[in-house]
Tab-separated table of C-alpha atoms in Angstrom:
chain	number	residue	atom	x	y	z
A	1	UNK	CA	-0.210	0.072	0.026
A	2	UNK	CA	1.515	3.834	-1.026
A	3	UNK	CA	2.214	6.167	2.001
A	4	UNK	CA	0.139	8.929	1.706
A	5	UNK	CA	1.438	11.266	3.908
A	6	UNK	CA	-1.186	14.432	3.821
A	7	UNK	CA	-4.988	14.914	4.383
A	8	UNK	CA	-6.693	18.254	2.397
A	9	UNK	CA	-7.676	20.579	5.235
A	10	UNK	CA	-9.254	23.792	5.084
A	11	UNK	CA	-6.950	26.368	3.155
A	12	UNK	CA	-4.492	28.206	5.416
A	13	UNK	CA	-5.322	31.944	6.544
A	14	UNK	CA	-2.599	33.398	7.033
A	15	UNK	CA	-2.456	35.867	10.363
A	16	UNK	CA	1.135	38.793	10.831
A	17	UNK	CA	2.873	36.358	12.684
A	18	UNK	CA	1.487	32.389	11.859
A	19	UNK	CA	-0.777	29.807	9.805
A	20	UNK	CA	-1.863	26.351	9.666
A	21	UNK	CA	-1.113	25.080	6.285
A	22	UNK	CA	-3.895	23.053	4.294
A	23	UNK	CA	-2.543	20.052	5.229
A	24	UNK	CA	-3.055	17.427	8.095
A	25	UNK	CA	-1.249	14.446	9.086
A	26	UNK	CA	-2.353	11.217	10.098
A	27	UNK	CA	-1.242	11.919	13.680
A	28	UNK	CA	-1.839	7.803	14.709
A	29	UNK	CA	1.465	6.800	12.136
A	30	UNK	CA	3.667	9.796	13.094
A	31	UNK	CA	2.924	9.105	16.861
A	32	UNK	CA	3.872	5.162	16.054
A	33	UNK	CA	7.280	6.088	14.166
A	34	UNK	CA	8.268	9.279	16.637
A	35	UNK	CA	7.833	6.473	19.675
A	36	UNK	CA	9.670	4.018	18.062
A	37	UNK	CA	12.564	6.675	17.785
A	38	UNK	CA	12.448	8.049	21.080
A	39	UNK	CA	12.825	4.748	22.464
A	40	UNK	CA	16.291	4.598	20.445
A	41	UNK	CA	17.481	7.013	22.749
A	42	UNK	CA	18.730	7.250	26.398
A	43	UNK	CA	16.609	9.821	29.293
A	44	UNK	CA	16.566	13.277	28.899
A	45	UNK	CA	15.851	15.977	31.241
A	46	UNK	CA	13.623	19.455	30.477
A	47	UNK	CA	14.468	19.223	26.782
A	48	UNK	CA	16.066	17.254	23.950
A	49	UNK	CA	16.231	17.618	19.975
A	50	UNK	CA	16.644	14.118	18.261
A	51	UNK	CA	18.252	15.520	14.203
A	52	UNK	CA	16.259	13.648	11.628
A	53	UNK	CA	18.453	15.531	8.832
A	54	UNK	CA	21.279	17.557	9.916
A	55	UNK	CA	24.357	19.379	9.368
A	56	UNK	CA	26.862	17.444	7.599
A	57	UNK	CA	30.311	18.634	6.050
A	58	UNK	CA	31.134	22.727	6.497
A	59	UNK	CA	30.691	24.133	2.773
A	60	UNK	CA	34.358	26.152	2.279
A	61	UNK	CA	33.829	30.097	1.996
A	62	UNK	CA	30.282	29.809	3.884
A	63	UNK	CA	30.379	32.414	6.914
A	64	UNK	CA	26.725	32.616	7.164
A	65	UNK	CA	24.579	30.257	8.822
A	66	UNK	CA	21.538	31.606	8.015
A	67	UNK	CA	22.465	30.659	4.307
A	68	UNK	CA	20.624	26.927	4.180
A	69	UNK	CA	23.873	25.920	1.938
A	70	UNK	CA	26.466	26.633	4.798
A	71	UNK	CA	26.640	22.809	5.116
A	72	UNK	CA	25.469	19.999	3.310
A	73	UNK	CA	22.169	18.380	4.922
A	74	UNK	CA	22.537	14.416	5.693
A	75	UNK	CA	19.684	12.326	6.409
A	76	UNK	CA	20.352	10.081	9.727
A	77	UNK	CA	19.842	6.809	9.468
A	78	UNK	CA	16.958	6.686	11.971
A	79	UNK	CA	14.941	8.222	9.148
A	80	UNK	CA	15.201	5.214	6.943
A	81	UNK	CA	12.679	3.236	9.707
A	82	UNK	CA	10.329	5.971	9.337
A	83	UNK	CA	8.662	5.604	5.567
A	84	UNK	CA	5.836	8.055	7.294
A	85	UNK	CA	7.939	10.723	8.296
A	86	UNK	CA	9.238	10.341	5.181
A	87	UNK	CA	6.391	11.116	2.975
A	88	UNK	CA	5.303	14.242	5.470
A	89	UNK	CA	8.814	15.556	4.071
A	90	UNK	CA	8.098	14.017	0.371
A	91	UNK	CA	4.861	15.898	0.949
A	92	UNK	CA	6.753	19.522	1.014
A	93	UNK	CA	7.082	20.921	-2.201
A	94	UNK	CA	10.616	22.681	-1.475
A	95	UNK	CA	13.794	21.841	0.153
A	96	UNK	CA	14.408	20.275	3.779
A	97	UNK	CA	17.657	21.589	5.680
A	98	UNK	CA	17.647	20.793	9.553
A	99	UNK	CA	14.738	18.276	10.599
A	100	UNK	CA	14.575	17.582	14.111
A	101	UNK	CA	11.958	15.959	16.657
A	102	UNK	CA	11.861	18.447	19.675
A	103	UNK	CA	11.158	16.920	23.034
A	104	UNK	CA	9.978	18.842	25.553
A	105	UNK	CA	9.362	17.676	29.311
A	106	UNK	CA	6.158	17.647	31.158
A	107	UNK	CA	6.909	21.068	33.593
A	108	UNK	CA	9.444	22.340	31.611
A	109	UNK	CA	9.613	25.491	29.922
A	110	UNK	CA	11.536	27.024	26.665
A	111	UNK	CA	11.807	30.571	27.460
A	112	UNK	CA	10.810	33.603	25.370
A	113	UNK	CA	13.454	33.937	22.393
A	114	UNK	CA	13.996	34.466	19.240
A	115	UNK	CA	15.388	32.994	15.865
A	116	UNK	CA	16.311	36.074	14.176
A	117	UNK	CA	16.537	34.107	10.491
A	118	UNK	CA	13.272	32.406	10.355
A	119	UNK	CA	10.317	34.249	8.419
A	120	UNK	CA	9.159	34.754	4.954
A	121	UNK	CA	10.628	38.667	4.721
A	122	UNK	CA	14.126	37.183	5.334
A	123	UNK	CA	13.328	35.005	2.105
A	124	UNK	CA	15.813	32.148	2.816
A	125	UNK	CA	14.826	29.637	4.755
A	126	UNK	CA	11.711	29.577	7.206
A	127	UNK	CA	10.627	26.484	10.056
A	128	UNK	CA	7.443	24.887	9.882
A	129	UNK	CA	6.137	22.639	12.987
A	130	UNK	CA	3.758	19.875	12.754
A	131	UNK	CA	2.618	18.408	16.795
A	132	UNK	CA	3.187	14.869	16.785
A	133	UNK	CA	2.520	14.563	21.033
A	134	UNK	CA	0.800	18.056	22.581
A	135	UNK	CA	-1.984	18.590	25.275
A	136	UNK	CA	-4.373	21.546	25.905
A	137	UNK	CA	-2.360	22.180	28.586
A	138	UNK	CA	0.738	23.321	26.537
A	139	UNK	CA	1.313	26.674	26.024
A	140	UNK	CA	2.911	28.015	22.954
A	141	UNK	CA	3.116	31.523	22.583
A	142	UNK	CA	3.574	33.795	19.924
A	143	UNK	CA	3.976	37.260	20.033
A	144	UNK	CA	1.730	36.943	22.975
A	145	UNK	CA	-0.734	34.760	22.022
A	146	UNK	CA	-0.780	31.536	22.292
A	147	UNK	CA	-0.973	29.277	19.128
A	148	UNK	CA	-3.710	26.535	18.843
A	149	UNK	CA	-1.491	23.363	17.662
A	150	UNK	CA	-3.765	20.099	17.756
A	151	UNK	CA	-1.563	17.117	16.258
A	152	UNK	CA	-1.380	16.386	13.057
A	153	UNK	CA	-1.411	19.889	11.803
A	154	UNK	CA	1.755	21.855	9.702
A	155	UNK	CA	2.393	25.188	10.377
A	156	UNK	CA	4.212	28.538	10.093
A	157	UNK	CA	5.431	30.646	12.122
A	158	UNK	CA	7.334	33.434	12.058
A	159	UNK	CA	10.242	32.600	14.266
A	160	UNK	CA	11.980	35.471	14.480
A	161	UNK	CA	9.591	36.823	16.517
A	162	UNK	CA	9.465	36.224	20.448
A	163	UNK	CA	8.100	32.775	21.261
A	164	UNK	CA	8.666	30.382	24.006
A	165	UNK	CA	6.511	27.187	25.614
A	166	UNK	CA	4.644	25.700	28.654
A	167	UNK	CA	4.533	22.214	28.818
A	168	UNK	CA	1.822	22.333	31.975
A	169	UNK	CA	0.539	18.857	31.310
A	170	UNK	CA	2.073	15.637	32.966
A	171	UNK	CA	3.254	14.196	29.630
A	172	UNK	CA	6.201	15.158	27.293
A	173	UNK	CA	5.152	17.277	24.367
A	174	UNK	CA	7.064	16.531	20.915
A	175	UNK	CA	6.701	18.440	17.557
A	176	UNK	CA	8.461	17.422	14.259
A	177	UNK	CA	10.449	20.521	13.455
A	178	UNK	CA	10.901	20.984	9.502
A	179	UNK	CA	13.164	23.656	8.212
A	180	UNK	CA	12.942	24.408	4.419
A	181	UNK	CA	14.216	26.837	2.118
A	182	UNK	CA	12.007	28.994	0.675
A	183	UNK	CA	10.424	28.951	-3.241
A	184	UNK	CA	7.432	29.907	-5.086
A	185	UNK	CA	5.686	26.612	-2.894
A	186	UNK	CA	6.321	27.855	0.296
């Protein structure tokens, strides 16, 4: 049976700093593959990232890390055992750079910060998020307002703006974070 990544959702509605895009992914399949991945990693405290596509060898002469060509991007071997996550990535008609699972343990926070180069105005790279494990008591704040993430949704956020996360629930929060190079599709 072929792997189909996304079901159509309602068209994207862009606010000034966020948009739930028109893709919804199968939560059960994402969760199954993510559970398989995290079982292969040691326990962590507070916050953890698991790279699925990571920097390889730095390219000579490139000094700006916001440039998507500052390094070669290498698929980690664990990604080979995740056909659905591969299908999610293939459903995005653009070049992917850093792809990670972002984990936040229960009761933890990510303090307010900015990622200065991750927005459409900068026009090189943006970060997309797919919540995999989340809860109604997880608060993801962007510009003083909560982003209403639901598992399986695809989101664009302007991460150059102030954002923070509060995991106020008894379970781990995990998102699939996908940095992509801006093109006409994006």
